[in-house]
PDB file of C-alpha atoms and ligand atoms in Angstrom:
ATOM      1  CA  MET A 107      39.897  30.489 237.564  1.00  0.00           C
ATOM      2  CA  THR A 108      42.833  28.149 236.966  1.00  0.00           C
ATOM      3  CA  VAL A 109      43.087  24.398 236.435  1.00  0.00           C
ATOM      4  CA  THR A 110      46.274  22.428 237.177  1.00  0.00           C
ATOM      5  CA  VAL A 111      46.917  19.003 235.655  1.00  0.00           C
ATOM      6  CA  ARG A 112      49.803  16.661 236.469  1.00  0.00           C
ATOM      7  CA  ALA A 113      51.255  14.303 233.839  1.00  0.00           C
ATOM      8  CA  ALA A 114      53.909  11.617 234.222  1.00  0.00           C
ATOM      9  CA  ALA A 115      57.037  10.624 232.300  1.00  0.00           C
ATOM     10  CA  LYS A 116      56.893   7.459 230.201  1.00  0.00           C
ATOM     11  CA  ILE A 117      59.363   4.677 229.654  1.00  0.00           C
ATOM     12  CA  ASN A 118      59.240   1.941 227.002  1.00  0.00           C
ATOM     13  CA  LEU A 119      59.626  -1.530 228.486  1.00  0.00           C
ATOM     14  CA  HIS A 120      59.892  -2.821 224.945  1.00  0.00           C
ATOM     15  CA  LEU A 121      60.552  -0.624 221.924  1.00  0.00           C
ATOM     16  CA  GLY A 122      60.388  -2.657 218.725  1.00  0.00           C
ATOM     17  CA  VAL A 123      61.122  -0.570 215.618  1.00  0.00           C
ATOM     18  CA  GLY A 124      60.366  -1.518 211.995  1.00  0.00           C
ATOM     19  CA  PRO A 125      61.560  -0.178 208.628  1.00  0.00           C
ATOM     20  CA  VAL A 126      61.044   3.562 208.071  1.00  0.00           C
ATOM     21  CA  ARG A 127      57.648   4.413 206.487  1.00  0.00           C
ATOM     22  CA  ALA A 128      57.019   6.681 203.527  1.00  0.00           C
ATOM     23  CA  ASP A 129      56.049   9.517 205.929  1.00  0.00           C
ATOM     24  CA  GLY A 130      59.444   9.308 207.678  1.00  0.00           C
ATOM     25  CA  PHE A 131      58.068   7.714 210.859  1.00  0.00           C
ATOM     26  CA  HIS A 132      58.831   4.173 211.995  1.00  0.00           C
ATOM     27  CA  PRO A 133      56.242   1.492 212.763  1.00  0.00           C
ATOM     28  CA  LEU A 134      56.494   0.618 216.442  1.00  0.00           C
ATOM     29  CA  ALA A 135      55.427  -2.259 218.660  1.00  0.00           C
ATOM     30  CA  THR A 136      56.018  -0.829 222.100  1.00  0.00           C
ATOM     31  CA  VAL A 137      54.965  -1.268 225.710  1.00  0.00           C
ATOM     32  CA  TYR A 138      54.691   2.008 227.573  1.00  0.00           C
ATOM     33  CA  GLN A 139      54.762   2.424 231.333  1.00  0.00           C
ATOM     34  CA  ALA A 140      54.163   5.673 233.255  1.00  0.00           C
ATOM     35  CA  VAL A 141      56.748   6.350 236.004  1.00  0.00           C
ATOM     36  CA  GLY A 142      56.784   8.711 238.983  1.00  0.00           C
ATOM     37  CA  LEU A 143      58.416  11.805 237.509  1.00  0.00           C
ATOM     38  CA  TYR A 144      55.994  14.644 236.758  1.00  0.00           C
ATOM     39  CA  ASP A 145      55.310  17.938 235.023  1.00  0.00           C
ATOM     40  CA  ASP A 146      52.492  20.193 236.280  1.00  0.00           C
ATOM     41  CA  VAL A 147      50.594  22.408 233.850  1.00  0.00           C
ATOM     42  CA  LEU A 148      48.384  25.307 235.006  1.00  0.00           C
ATOM     43  CA  VAL A 149      46.014  27.023 232.559  1.00  0.00           C
ATOM     44  CA  ALA A 150      43.977  30.239 232.814  1.00  0.00           C
ATOM     45  CA  ASP A 151      42.038  32.314 230.306  1.00  0.00           C
ATOM     46  CA  ALA A 152      44.057  34.949 228.443  1.00  0.00           C
ATOM     47  CA  GLU A 153      43.745  37.298 225.460  1.00  0.00           C
ATOM     48  CA  GLU A 154      46.637  35.634 223.621  1.00  0.00           C
ATOM     49  CA  TRP A 155      48.376  32.261 223.823  1.00  0.00           C
ATOM     50  CA  VAL A 156      51.338  32.511 226.153  1.00  0.00           C
ATOM     51  CA  VAL A 157      53.518  29.887 227.849  1.00  0.00           C
ATOM     52  CA  THR A 158      55.944  30.137 230.750  1.00  0.00           C
ATOM     53  CA  VAL A 159      58.270  27.322 231.750  1.00  0.00           C
ATOM     54  CA  THR A 160      59.847  26.762 235.161  1.00  0.00           C
ATOM     55  CA  GLY A 161      61.337  23.592 236.564  1.00  0.00           C
ATOM     56  CA  GLU A 162      63.339  21.666 239.086  1.00  0.00           C
ATOM     57  CA  ALA A 163      67.069  22.385 239.268  1.00  0.00           C
ATOM     58  CA  HIS A 164      68.019  19.441 237.016  1.00  0.00           C
ATOM     59  CA  VAL A 165      65.788  20.521 234.104  1.00  0.00           C
ATOM     60  CA  ALA A 166      67.525  22.182 231.128  1.00  0.00           C
ATOM     61  CA  LEU A 167      64.925  24.942 230.733  1.00  0.00           C
ATOM     62  CA  ALA A 168      66.895  26.712 227.997  1.00  0.00           C
ATOM     63  CA  GLU A 169      66.040  23.861 225.628  1.00  0.00           C
ATOM     64  CA  VAL A 170      62.265  24.337 226.029  1.00  0.00           C
ATOM     65  CA  PRO A 171      60.696  26.773 223.530  1.00  0.00           C
ATOM     66  CA  GLN A 172      58.698  29.579 225.205  1.00  0.00           C
ATOM     67  CA  ASP A 173      56.783  30.656 222.100  1.00  0.00           C
ATOM     68  CA  GLY A 174      54.025  29.295 219.851  1.00  0.00           C
ATOM     69  CA  SER A 175      56.215  26.356 218.859  1.00  0.00           C
ATOM     70  CA  ASN A 176      55.911  24.927 222.400  1.00  0.00           C
ATOM     71  CA  ILE A 177      53.899  21.712 222.123  1.00  0.00           C
ATOM     72  CA  ALA A 178      51.584  22.874 224.940  1.00  0.00           C
ATOM     73  CA  ILE A 179      50.445  25.880 222.879  1.00  0.00           C
ATOM     74  CA  ARG A 180      50.056  23.630 219.831  1.00  0.00           C
ATOM     75  CA  ALA A 181      47.882  21.367 221.991  1.00  0.00           C
ATOM     76  CA  GLY A 182      45.756  24.291 223.168  1.00  0.00           C
ATOM     77  CA  ARG A 183      45.247  25.603 219.648  1.00  0.00           C
ATOM     78  CA  ALA A 184      44.364  22.108 218.380  1.00  0.00           C
ATOM     79  CA  LEU A 185      41.713  21.683 221.100  1.00  0.00           C
ATOM     80  CA  ALA A 186      40.210  25.130 220.386  1.00  0.00           C
ATOM     81  CA  ALA A 187      40.169  24.360 216.642  1.00  0.00           C
ATOM     82  CA  HIS A 188      38.482  20.994 217.261  1.00  0.00           C
ATOM     83  CA  HIS A 189      35.637  22.793 219.070  1.00  0.00           C
ATOM     84  CA  SER A 190      35.665  25.767 216.644  1.00  0.00           C
ATOM     85  CA  ILE A 191      36.118  28.214 219.531  1.00  0.00           C
ATOM     86  CA  ASP A 192      38.161  31.385 219.448  1.00  0.00           C
ATOM     87  CA  ARG A 193      39.777  31.370 222.895  1.00  0.00           C
ATOM     88  CA  ALA A 194      43.326  31.520 224.209  1.00  0.00           C
ATOM     89  CA  ALA A 195      45.052  30.667 227.469  1.00  0.00           C
ATOM     90  CA  ARG A 196      48.064  31.316 229.625  1.00  0.00           C
ATOM     91  CA  ILE A 197      49.907  28.018 230.161  1.00  0.00           C
ATOM     92  CA  GLU A 198      52.354  27.698 233.063  1.00  0.00           C
ATOM     93  CA  ILE A 199      54.492  24.566 232.876  1.00  0.00           C
ATOM     94  CA  HIS A 200      56.500  23.395 235.860  1.00  0.00           C
ATOM     95  CA  LYS A 201      58.872  20.645 234.782  1.00  0.00           C
ATOM     96  CA  GLY A 202      60.182  17.775 236.874  1.00  0.00           C
ATOM     97  CA  ILE A 203      60.732  15.554 233.819  1.00  0.00           C
ATOM     98  CA  PRO A 204      64.193  15.999 232.231  1.00  0.00           C
ATOM     99  CA  VAL A 205      64.154  17.626 228.764  1.00  0.00           C
ATOM    100  CA  ALA A 206      65.201  15.642 225.639  1.00  0.00           C
ATOM    101  CA  GLY A 207      65.731  12.577 227.810  1.00  0.00           C
ATOM    102  CA  GLY A 208      63.584   9.969 226.063  1.00  0.00           C
ATOM    103  CA  LEU A 209      60.963  10.362 228.813  1.00  0.00           C
ATOM    104  CA  ALA A 210      58.335  12.181 226.722  1.00  0.00           C
ATOM    105  CA  GLY A 211      58.291  15.306 228.890  1.00  0.00           C
ATOM    106  CA  GLY A 212      56.990  17.479 226.048  1.00  0.00           C
ATOM    107  CA  SER A 213      54.269  14.918 225.364  1.00  0.00           C
ATOM    108  CA  ALA A 214      53.285  15.023 229.051  1.00  0.00           C
ATOM    109  CA  ASP A 215      52.916  18.816 228.774  1.00  0.00           C
ATOM    110  CA  ALA A 216      50.730  18.482 225.666  1.00  0.00           C
ATOM    111  CA  ALA A 217      48.497  15.854 227.287  1.00  0.00           C
ATOM    112  CA  ALA A 218      48.199  17.900 230.485  1.00  0.00           C
ATOM    113  CA  THR A 219      47.277  21.008 228.489  1.00  0.00           C
ATOM    114  CA  LEU A 220      44.547  19.164 226.557  1.00  0.00           C
ATOM    115  CA  LEU A 221      42.949  17.896 229.766  1.00  0.00           C
ATOM    116  CA  ALA A 222      43.360  21.187 231.664  1.00  0.00           C
ATOM    117  CA  LEU A 223      41.770  23.286 228.904  1.00  0.00           C
ATOM    118  CA  ASP A 224      38.978  20.767 228.415  1.00  0.00           C
ATOM    119  CA  ARG A 225      38.125  21.258 232.108  1.00  0.00           C
ATOM    120  CA  LEU A 226      38.730  25.042 232.229  1.00  0.00           C
ATOM    121  CA  TRP A 227      36.405  25.573 229.281  1.00  0.00           C
ATOM    122  CA  SER A 228      33.931  22.764 230.186  1.00  0.00           C
ATOM    123  CA  LEU A 229      34.250  21.314 226.688  1.00  0.00           C
ATOM    124  CA  GLY A 230      33.364  17.705 227.520  1.00  0.00           C
ATOM    125  CA  THR A 231      35.675  16.367 224.796  1.00  0.00           C
ATOM    126  CA  THR A 232      35.203  12.612 224.422  1.00  0.00           C
ATOM    127  CA  ASP A 233      38.127  10.326 225.310  1.00  0.00           C
ATOM    128  CA  GLU A 234      38.208   9.173 221.694  1.00  0.00           C
ATOM    129  CA  ASP A 235      38.564  12.752 220.396  1.00  0.00           C
ATOM    130  CA  LEU A 236      41.179  13.641 223.045  1.00  0.00           C
ATOM    131  CA  LEU A 237      43.269  10.603 222.078  1.00  0.00           C
ATOM    132  CA  ARG A 238      42.991  11.456 218.373  1.00  0.00           C
ATOM    133  CA  ILE A 239      43.986  15.118 218.868  1.00  0.00           C
ATOM    134  CA  ALA A 240      46.821  13.902 221.125  1.00  0.00           C
ATOM    135  CA  GLY A 241      48.065  11.512 218.420  1.00  0.00           C
ATOM    136  CA  GLU A 242      48.258  14.333 215.893  1.00  0.00           C
ATOM    137  CA  LEU A 243      50.462  16.345 218.270  1.00  0.00           C
ATOM    138  CA  GLY A 244      53.060  13.608 218.828  1.00  0.00           C
ATOM    139  CA  SER A 245      53.510   9.856 218.939  1.00  0.00           C
ATOM    140  CA  ASP A 246      53.751   9.692 222.759  1.00  0.00           C
ATOM    141  CA  VAL A 247      50.976  12.154 223.664  1.00  0.00           C
ATOM    142  CA  PRO A 248      48.060   9.646 223.742  1.00  0.00           C
ATOM    143  CA  PHE A 249      49.913   7.467 226.241  1.00  0.00           C
ATOM    144  CA  ALA A 250      50.520  10.490 228.474  1.00  0.00           C
ATOM    145  CA  LEU A 251      46.724  10.815 228.736  1.00  0.00           C
ATOM    146  CA  LEU A 252      46.299   7.116 229.580  1.00  0.00           C
ATOM    147  CA  GLY A 253      49.139   6.398 232.002  1.00  0.00           C
ATOM    148  CA  GLY A 254      49.490   2.987 233.661  1.00  0.00           C
ATOM    149  CA  ALA A 255      50.855   0.550 231.097  1.00  0.00           C
ATOM    150  CA  ALA A 256      49.805   0.264 227.472  1.00  0.00           C
ATOM    151  CA  ALA A 257      50.696  -1.313 224.169  1.00  0.00           C
ATOM    152  CA  GLY A 258      51.554   1.197 221.432  1.00  0.00           C
ATOM    153  CA  HIS A 259      51.323   0.597 217.686  1.00  0.00           C
ATOM    154  CA  GLY A 260      51.345   2.701 214.526  1.00  0.00           C
ATOM    155  CA  ARG A 261      54.047   5.303 215.183  1.00  0.00           C
ATOM    156  CA  GLY A 262      53.267   4.888 218.904  1.00  0.00           C
ATOM    157  CA  GLU A 263      50.035   6.880 218.942  1.00  0.00           C
ATOM    158  CA  LEU A 264      47.614   3.910 218.812  1.00  0.00           C
ATOM    159  CA  VAL A 265      47.411   2.892 222.463  1.00  0.00           C
ATOM    160  CA  GLU A 266      45.648   0.031 224.211  1.00  0.00           C
ATOM    161  CA  PRO A 267      45.783  -0.292 228.030  1.00  0.00           C
ATOM    162  CA  LEU A 268      47.567  -3.370 229.436  1.00  0.00           C
ATOM    163  CA  GLU A 269      46.967  -5.025 232.784  1.00  0.00           C
ATOM    164  CA  ASP A 270      49.878  -4.220 235.076  1.00  0.00           C
ATOM    165  CA  HIS A 271      49.716  -5.734 238.550  1.00  0.00           C
ATOM    166  CA  GLY A 272      53.322  -5.018 239.508  1.00  0.00           C
ATOM    167  CA  ALA A 273      54.535  -2.517 242.093  1.00  0.00           C
ATOM    168  CA  TRP A 274      57.725  -1.772 240.164  1.00  0.00           C
ATOM    169  CA  TRP A 275      60.666   0.405 241.129  1.00  0.00           C
ATOM    170  CA  TRP A 276      63.056   1.990 238.667  1.00  0.00           C
ATOM    171  CA  VAL A 277      66.100   4.161 239.051  1.00  0.00           C
ATOM    172  CA  VAL A 278      66.024   6.758 236.296  1.00  0.00           C
ATOM    173  CA  VAL A 279      69.540   7.969 235.478  1.00  0.00           C
ATOM    174  CA  GLY A 280      69.460  11.340 233.724  1.00  0.00           C
ATOM    175  CA  ASN A 281      72.174  12.777 231.522  1.00  0.00           C
ATOM    176  CA  ALA A 282      73.182  16.416 231.246  1.00  0.00           C
ATOM    177  CA  VAL A 283      73.506  16.200 227.446  1.00  0.00           C
ATOM    178  CA  GLY A 284      70.277  15.475 225.511  1.00  0.00           C
ATOM    179  CA  LEU A 285      69.973  13.213 222.482  1.00  0.00           C
ATOM    180  CA  SER A 286      67.923  14.063 219.372  1.00  0.00           C
ATOM    181  CA  THR A 287      65.143  11.526 218.725  1.00  0.00           C
ATOM    182  CA  PRO A 288      65.232  11.927 214.892  1.00  0.00           C
ATOM    183  CA  ALA A 289      69.031  11.439 214.922  1.00  0.00           C
ATOM    184  CA  VAL A 290      68.697   8.157 216.844  1.00  0.00           C
ATOM    185  CA  TYR A 291      65.982   6.888 214.465  1.00  0.00           C
ATOM    186  CA  ARG A 292      68.156   7.843 211.469  1.00  0.00           C
ATOM    187  CA  HIS A 293      71.073   5.924 212.941  1.00  0.00           C
ATOM    188  CA  PHE A 294      68.758   2.943 213.553  1.00  0.00           C
ATOM    189  CA  ASP A 295      68.029   2.996 209.765  1.00  0.00           C
ATOM    190  CA  GLU A 296      71.762   3.014 208.992  1.00  0.00           C
ATOM    191  CA  LEU A 297      72.525   0.137 211.372  1.00  0.00           C
ATOM    192  CA  THR A 298      69.406  -1.906 210.526  1.00  0.00           C
ATOM    193  CA  PRO A 299      68.838  -1.807 206.741  1.00  0.00           C
ATOM    194  CA  ALA A 300      66.728  -4.989 206.897  1.00  0.00           C
ATOM    195  CA  ALA A 301      64.474  -4.149 209.852  1.00  0.00           C
ATOM    196  CA  THR A 302      61.389  -6.358 210.092  1.00  0.00           C
ATOM    197  CA  ASP A 303      57.884  -5.639 211.408  1.00  0.00           C
ATOM    198  CA  PRO A 304      58.141  -5.372 215.193  1.00  0.00           C
ATOM    199  CA  VAL A 305      56.056  -7.348 217.713  1.00  0.00           C
ATOM    200  CA  ILE A 306      55.486  -7.099 221.465  1.00  0.00           C
ATOM    201  CA  PRO A 307      56.887 -10.154 223.306  1.00  0.00           C
ATOM    202  CA  ASP A 308      54.166 -12.253 224.994  1.00  0.00           C
ATOM    203  CA  SER A 309      56.472 -12.766 227.980  1.00  0.00           C
ATOM    204  CA  LEU A 310      56.456  -9.021 228.710  1.00  0.00           C
ATOM    205  CA  VAL A 311      52.654  -8.828 228.671  1.00  0.00           C
ATOM    206  CA  GLU A 312      52.571 -11.853 230.989  1.00  0.00           C
ATOM    207  CA  ALA A 313      55.194 -10.332 233.326  1.00  0.00           C
ATOM    208  CA  LEU A 314      53.065  -7.200 233.756  1.00  0.00           C
ATOM    209  CA  ARG A 315      49.830  -9.145 234.196  1.00  0.00           C
ATOM    210  CA  ASN A 316      51.369 -11.336 236.910  1.00  0.00           C
ATOM    211  CA  GLY A 317      53.654  -8.737 238.503  1.00  0.00           C
ATOM    212  CA  ASP A 318      56.545 -11.158 237.794  1.00  0.00           C
ATOM    213  CA  LEU A 319      59.795  -9.288 238.434  1.00  0.00           C
ATOM    214  CA  GLU A 320      62.179 -11.926 237.082  1.00  0.00           C
ATOM    215  CA  LEU A 321      60.174 -12.351 233.905  1.00  0.00           C
ATOM    216  CA  LEU A 322      60.010  -8.572 233.465  1.00  0.00           C
ATOM    217  CA  ALA A 323      63.780  -8.305 233.885  1.00  0.00           C
ATOM    218  CA  ALA A 324      64.240 -10.942 231.173  1.00  0.00           C
ATOM    219  CA  SER A 325      61.675  -9.411 228.792  1.00  0.00           C
ATOM    220  CA  VAL A 326      62.582  -5.715 228.489  1.00  0.00           C
ATOM    221  CA  GLY A 327      64.373  -4.458 225.384  1.00  0.00           C
ATOM    222  CA  ASN A 328      64.791  -1.451 223.125  1.00  0.00           C
ATOM    223  CA  ASP A 329      65.759  -1.479 219.420  1.00  0.00           C
ATOM    224  CA  LEU A 330      67.024   2.100 219.743  1.00  0.00           C
ATOM    225  CA  GLN A 331      69.552   1.133 222.397  1.00  0.00           C
ATOM    226  CA  GLU A 332      72.368   0.086 220.035  1.00  0.00           C
ATOM    227  CA  PRO A 333      72.026   3.126 217.735  1.00  0.00           C
ATOM    228  CA  ALA A 334      71.927   5.457 220.763  1.00  0.00           C
ATOM    229  CA  LEU A 335      74.989   3.801 222.331  1.00  0.00           C
ATOM    230  CA  ASP A 336      76.782   4.028 219.018  1.00  0.00           C
ATOM    231  CA  LEU A 337      76.149   7.792 218.953  1.00  0.00           C
ATOM    232  CA  ARG A 338      76.916   8.250 222.635  1.00  0.00           C
ATOM    233  CA  ALA A 339      79.698   5.959 223.840  1.00  0.00           C
ATOM    234  CA  ASP A 340      79.578   7.617 227.299  1.00  0.00           C
ATOM    235  CA  LEU A 341      76.269   5.832 227.957  1.00  0.00           C
ATOM    236  CA  ARG A 342      78.024   2.443 228.000  1.00  0.00           C
ATOM    237  CA  ARG A 343      79.577   3.406 231.312  1.00  0.00           C
ATOM    238  CA  THR A 344      76.159   4.256 232.741  1.00  0.00           C
ATOM    239  CA  PHE A 345      74.943   0.767 231.772  1.00  0.00           C
ATOM    240  CA  ALA A 346      78.035  -0.865 233.297  1.00  0.00           C
ATOM    241  CA  ASP A 347      77.687   1.173 236.513  1.00  0.00           C
ATOM    242  CA  GLY A 348      73.991   0.202 236.718  1.00  0.00           C
ATOM    243  CA  ALA A 349      74.794  -3.493 236.381  1.00  0.00           C
ATOM    244  CA  GLU A 350      77.577  -3.148 238.931  1.00  0.00           C
ATOM    245  CA  ALA A 351      75.199  -1.444 241.370  1.00  0.00           C
ATOM    246  CA  GLY A 352      72.977  -4.527 241.217  1.00  0.00           C
ATOM    247  CA  ALA A 353      70.161  -3.551 238.821  1.00  0.00           C
ATOM    248  CA  LEU A 354      68.017  -6.509 237.742  1.00  0.00           C
ATOM    249  CA  ALA A 355      67.899  -5.085 234.205  1.00  0.00           C
ATOM    250  CA  THR A 356      69.370  -2.074 232.419  1.00  0.00           C
ATOM    251  CA  LEU A 357      67.479  -0.349 229.610  1.00  0.00           C
ATOM    252  CA  LEU A 358      67.655   2.791 227.505  1.00  0.00           C
ATOM    253  CA  SER A 359      64.585   5.018 227.926  1.00  0.00           C
ATOM    254  CA  GLY A 360      63.002   5.643 224.501  1.00  0.00           C
ATOM    255  CA  SER A 361      65.614   7.249 222.260  1.00  0.00           C
ATOM    256  CA  GLY A 362      67.783   8.102 225.287  1.00  0.00           C
ATOM    257  CA  PRO A 363      70.016   9.350 226.775  1.00  0.00           C
ATOM    258  CA  THR A 364      68.204   8.481 230.047  1.00  0.00           C
ATOM    259  CA  VAL A 365      69.067   5.004 231.381  1.00  0.00           C
ATOM    260  CA  LEU A 366      66.645   2.872 233.430  1.00  0.00           C
ATOM    261  CA  LEU A 367      67.638   0.424 236.155  1.00  0.00           C
ATOM    262  CA  LEU A 368      65.076  -2.129 237.305  1.00  0.00           C
ATOM    263  CA  CYS A 369      65.077  -2.651 241.089  1.00  0.00           C
ATOM    264  CA  ARG A 370      63.520  -5.176 243.479  1.00  0.00           C
ATOM    265  CA  ASP A 371      61.660  -2.709 245.688  1.00  0.00           C
ATOM    266  CA  ALA A 372      61.794   0.824 247.107  1.00  0.00           C
ATOM    267  CA  ALA A 373      64.721   0.142 249.455  1.00  0.00           C
ATOM    268  CA  HIS A 374      66.730  -1.483 246.646  1.00  0.00           C
ATOM    269  CA  ALA A 375      65.967   1.486 244.370  1.00  0.00           C
ATOM    270  CA  ARG A 376      67.216   3.961 246.979  1.00  0.00           C
ATOM    271  CA  GLU A 377      70.369   1.899 247.465  1.00  0.00           C
ATOM    272  CA  ILE A 378      71.045   1.756 243.708  1.00  0.00           C
ATOM    273  CA  ALA A 379      70.345   5.478 243.280  1.00  0.00           C
ATOM    274  CA  GLY A 380      72.891   6.151 246.024  1.00  0.00           C
ATOM    275  CA  ALA A 381      75.484   3.906 244.353  1.00  0.00           C
ATOM    276  CA  MET A 382      74.931   5.612 240.992  1.00  0.00           C
ATOM    277  CA  GLN A 383      75.346   9.058 242.562  1.00  0.00           C
ATOM    278  CA  ALA A 384      78.552   7.870 244.245  1.00  0.00           C
ATOM    279  CA  ALA A 385      79.743   6.702 240.787  1.00  0.00           C
ATOM    280  CA  GLY A 386      79.286  10.257 239.482  1.00  0.00           C
ATOM    281  CA  HIS A 387      75.770  10.112 237.996  1.00  0.00           C
ATOM    282  CA  GLU A 388      74.477  13.293 239.525  1.00  0.00           C
ATOM    283  CA  HIS A 389      70.813  13.063 238.535  1.00  0.00           C
ATOM    284  CA  CYS A 390      69.171   9.817 239.636  1.00  0.00           C
ATOM    285  CA  TRP A 391      65.631   9.261 240.804  1.00  0.00           C
ATOM    286  CA  ALA A 392      64.112   6.202 242.477  1.00  0.00           C
ATOM    287  CA  VAL A 393      60.576   6.117 241.080  1.00  0.00           C
ATOM    288  CA  PRO A 394      57.558   3.795 241.301  1.00  0.00           C
ATOM    289  CA  ALA A 395      55.581   2.491 238.338  1.00  0.00           C
ATOM    290  CA  PRO A 396      52.979   2.239 237.011  1.00  0.00           C
ATOM    291  CA  VAL A 397      51.472   5.630 237.910  1.00  0.00           C
ATOM    292  CA  ALA A 398      48.401   7.494 236.648  1.00  0.00           C
ATOM    293  CA  GLY A 399      48.100   9.365 233.366  1.00  0.00           C
ATOM    294  CA  ALA A 400      47.263  13.078 233.111  1.00  0.00           C
ATOM    295  CA  HIS A 401      44.928  14.041 235.962  1.00  0.00           C
ATOM    296  CA  VAL A 402      43.524  17.203 237.529  1.00  0.00           C
ATOM    297  CA  VAL A 403      45.222  18.166 240.808  1.00  0.00           C
ATOM    298  CA  SER A 404      43.519  21.509 241.516  1.00  0.00           C
ATOM    299  CA  TYR A 405      40.923  24.065 240.499  1.00  0.00           C
ATOM    300  CA  ASP A 406      41.564  27.502 242.056  1.00  0.00           C
TER     301      ASP A 406
HETATM  302  O1  LIG B 165      55.958  11.958 217.043  1.00  0.00           O
HETATM  303  P1  LIG B 165      57.098  12.735 217.601  1.00  0.00           P
HETATM  304  O2  LIG B 165      56.963  14.208 217.365  1.00  0.00           O
HETATM  305  O3  LIG B 165      57.383  12.402 219.031  1.00  0.00           O
HETATM  306  O4  LIG B 165      58.378  12.257 216.797  1.00  0.00           O
HETATM  307  C1  LIG B 165      59.599  12.963 216.831  1.00  0.00           C
HETATM  308  C2  LIG B 165      60.518  12.429 215.743  1.00  0.00           C
HETATM  309  O5  LIG B 165      60.936  11.103 216.079  1.00  0.00           O
HETATM  310  C3  LIG B 165      59.879  12.280 214.377  1.00  0.00           C
HETATM  311  O6  LIG B 165      59.974  13.467 213.644  1.00  0.00           O
HETATM  312  C4  LIG B 165      60.697  11.158 213.748  1.00  0.00           C
HETATM  313  O7  LIG B 165      61.930  11.627 213.269  1.00  0.00           O
HETATM  314  C5  LIG B 165      60.998  10.267 214.933  1.00  0.00           C
HETATM  315  N1  LIG B 165      60.023   9.172 215.083  1.00  0.00           N
HETATM  316  C6  LIG B 165      60.037   8.116 214.186  1.00  0.00           C
HETATM  317  N2  LIG B 165      59.148   7.078 214.323  1.00  0.00           N
HETATM  318  C7  LIG B 165      58.254   7.077 215.343  1.00  0.00           C
HETATM  319  C8  LIG B 165      58.212   8.132 216.270  1.00  0.00           C
HETATM  320  C9  LIG B 165      59.112   9.179 216.113  1.00  0.00           C
HETATM  321  O8  LIG B 165      60.848   8.087 213.249  1.00  0.00           O
HETATM  322  N3  LIG B 165      57.411   6.054 215.471  1.00  0.00           N
END
């Protein structure tokens, strides 16, 4: 018996960052949106915890740990511990989400593993418990369970669904060289010694509720963008190329280095993806949003 769960990449339409907390994390006021790039996670019973990782050609598989430090195994162990059961599983991850891209691919794998094992073992874990276990694994894991669009507070793990009536299209521009999330947050601290408590702009919430493309374009923003660009000057060209190609807004995804280009519709997204590829950005995807959170795709 196997269960396969699909989980989507996330982007942050707004990423407001406050002053570093005593525990080393930063208070966030963020708006998450799930976009159409996916990892699939298959689970089956096994004697010992084991993970295998495969992926699409663009995924830097060498950067994904294949031992107990993989976040999917940590998720499986946390779920078993929560239910006080002594079981283990084989976890097969197939990645379509770029690694270390600011798209929360590892968080998607953790969320997918939680849901898949809950189903495989018929545990009936409540949504509240799943979200709490998810939040202990990583700041972005609860949102990967939810999908759609959501507000995120705390260090990102406290999520509240938002109404999103848009049929949005993004071009996601990947980068061959990853960027370390802790390094970007550290550089934010250096550049922003007087950071204030972050808030979510009302205009962004309204743009999502009304599916208002122009208002969305005017309302997106990311406090990690300047620190990331300061560490990675090459990204400035990606932003310039995106603007030149006609994107309605350009935005860094999370802590980067992935860059997001807001498009009018599917045809516009395909056109912009083509222009970006012609400008030398090899890995571009035209993707819809919002899409579903972690969900079962097969029982075999
Ligand atoms: O929670 P997660 O494991 O995704 O966080 C990875 C790293 O990103 C943390 O160790 C921390 O350095 C940084 N981070 C942060 N503030 C947040 C979320 C993440 O400083 N709200």
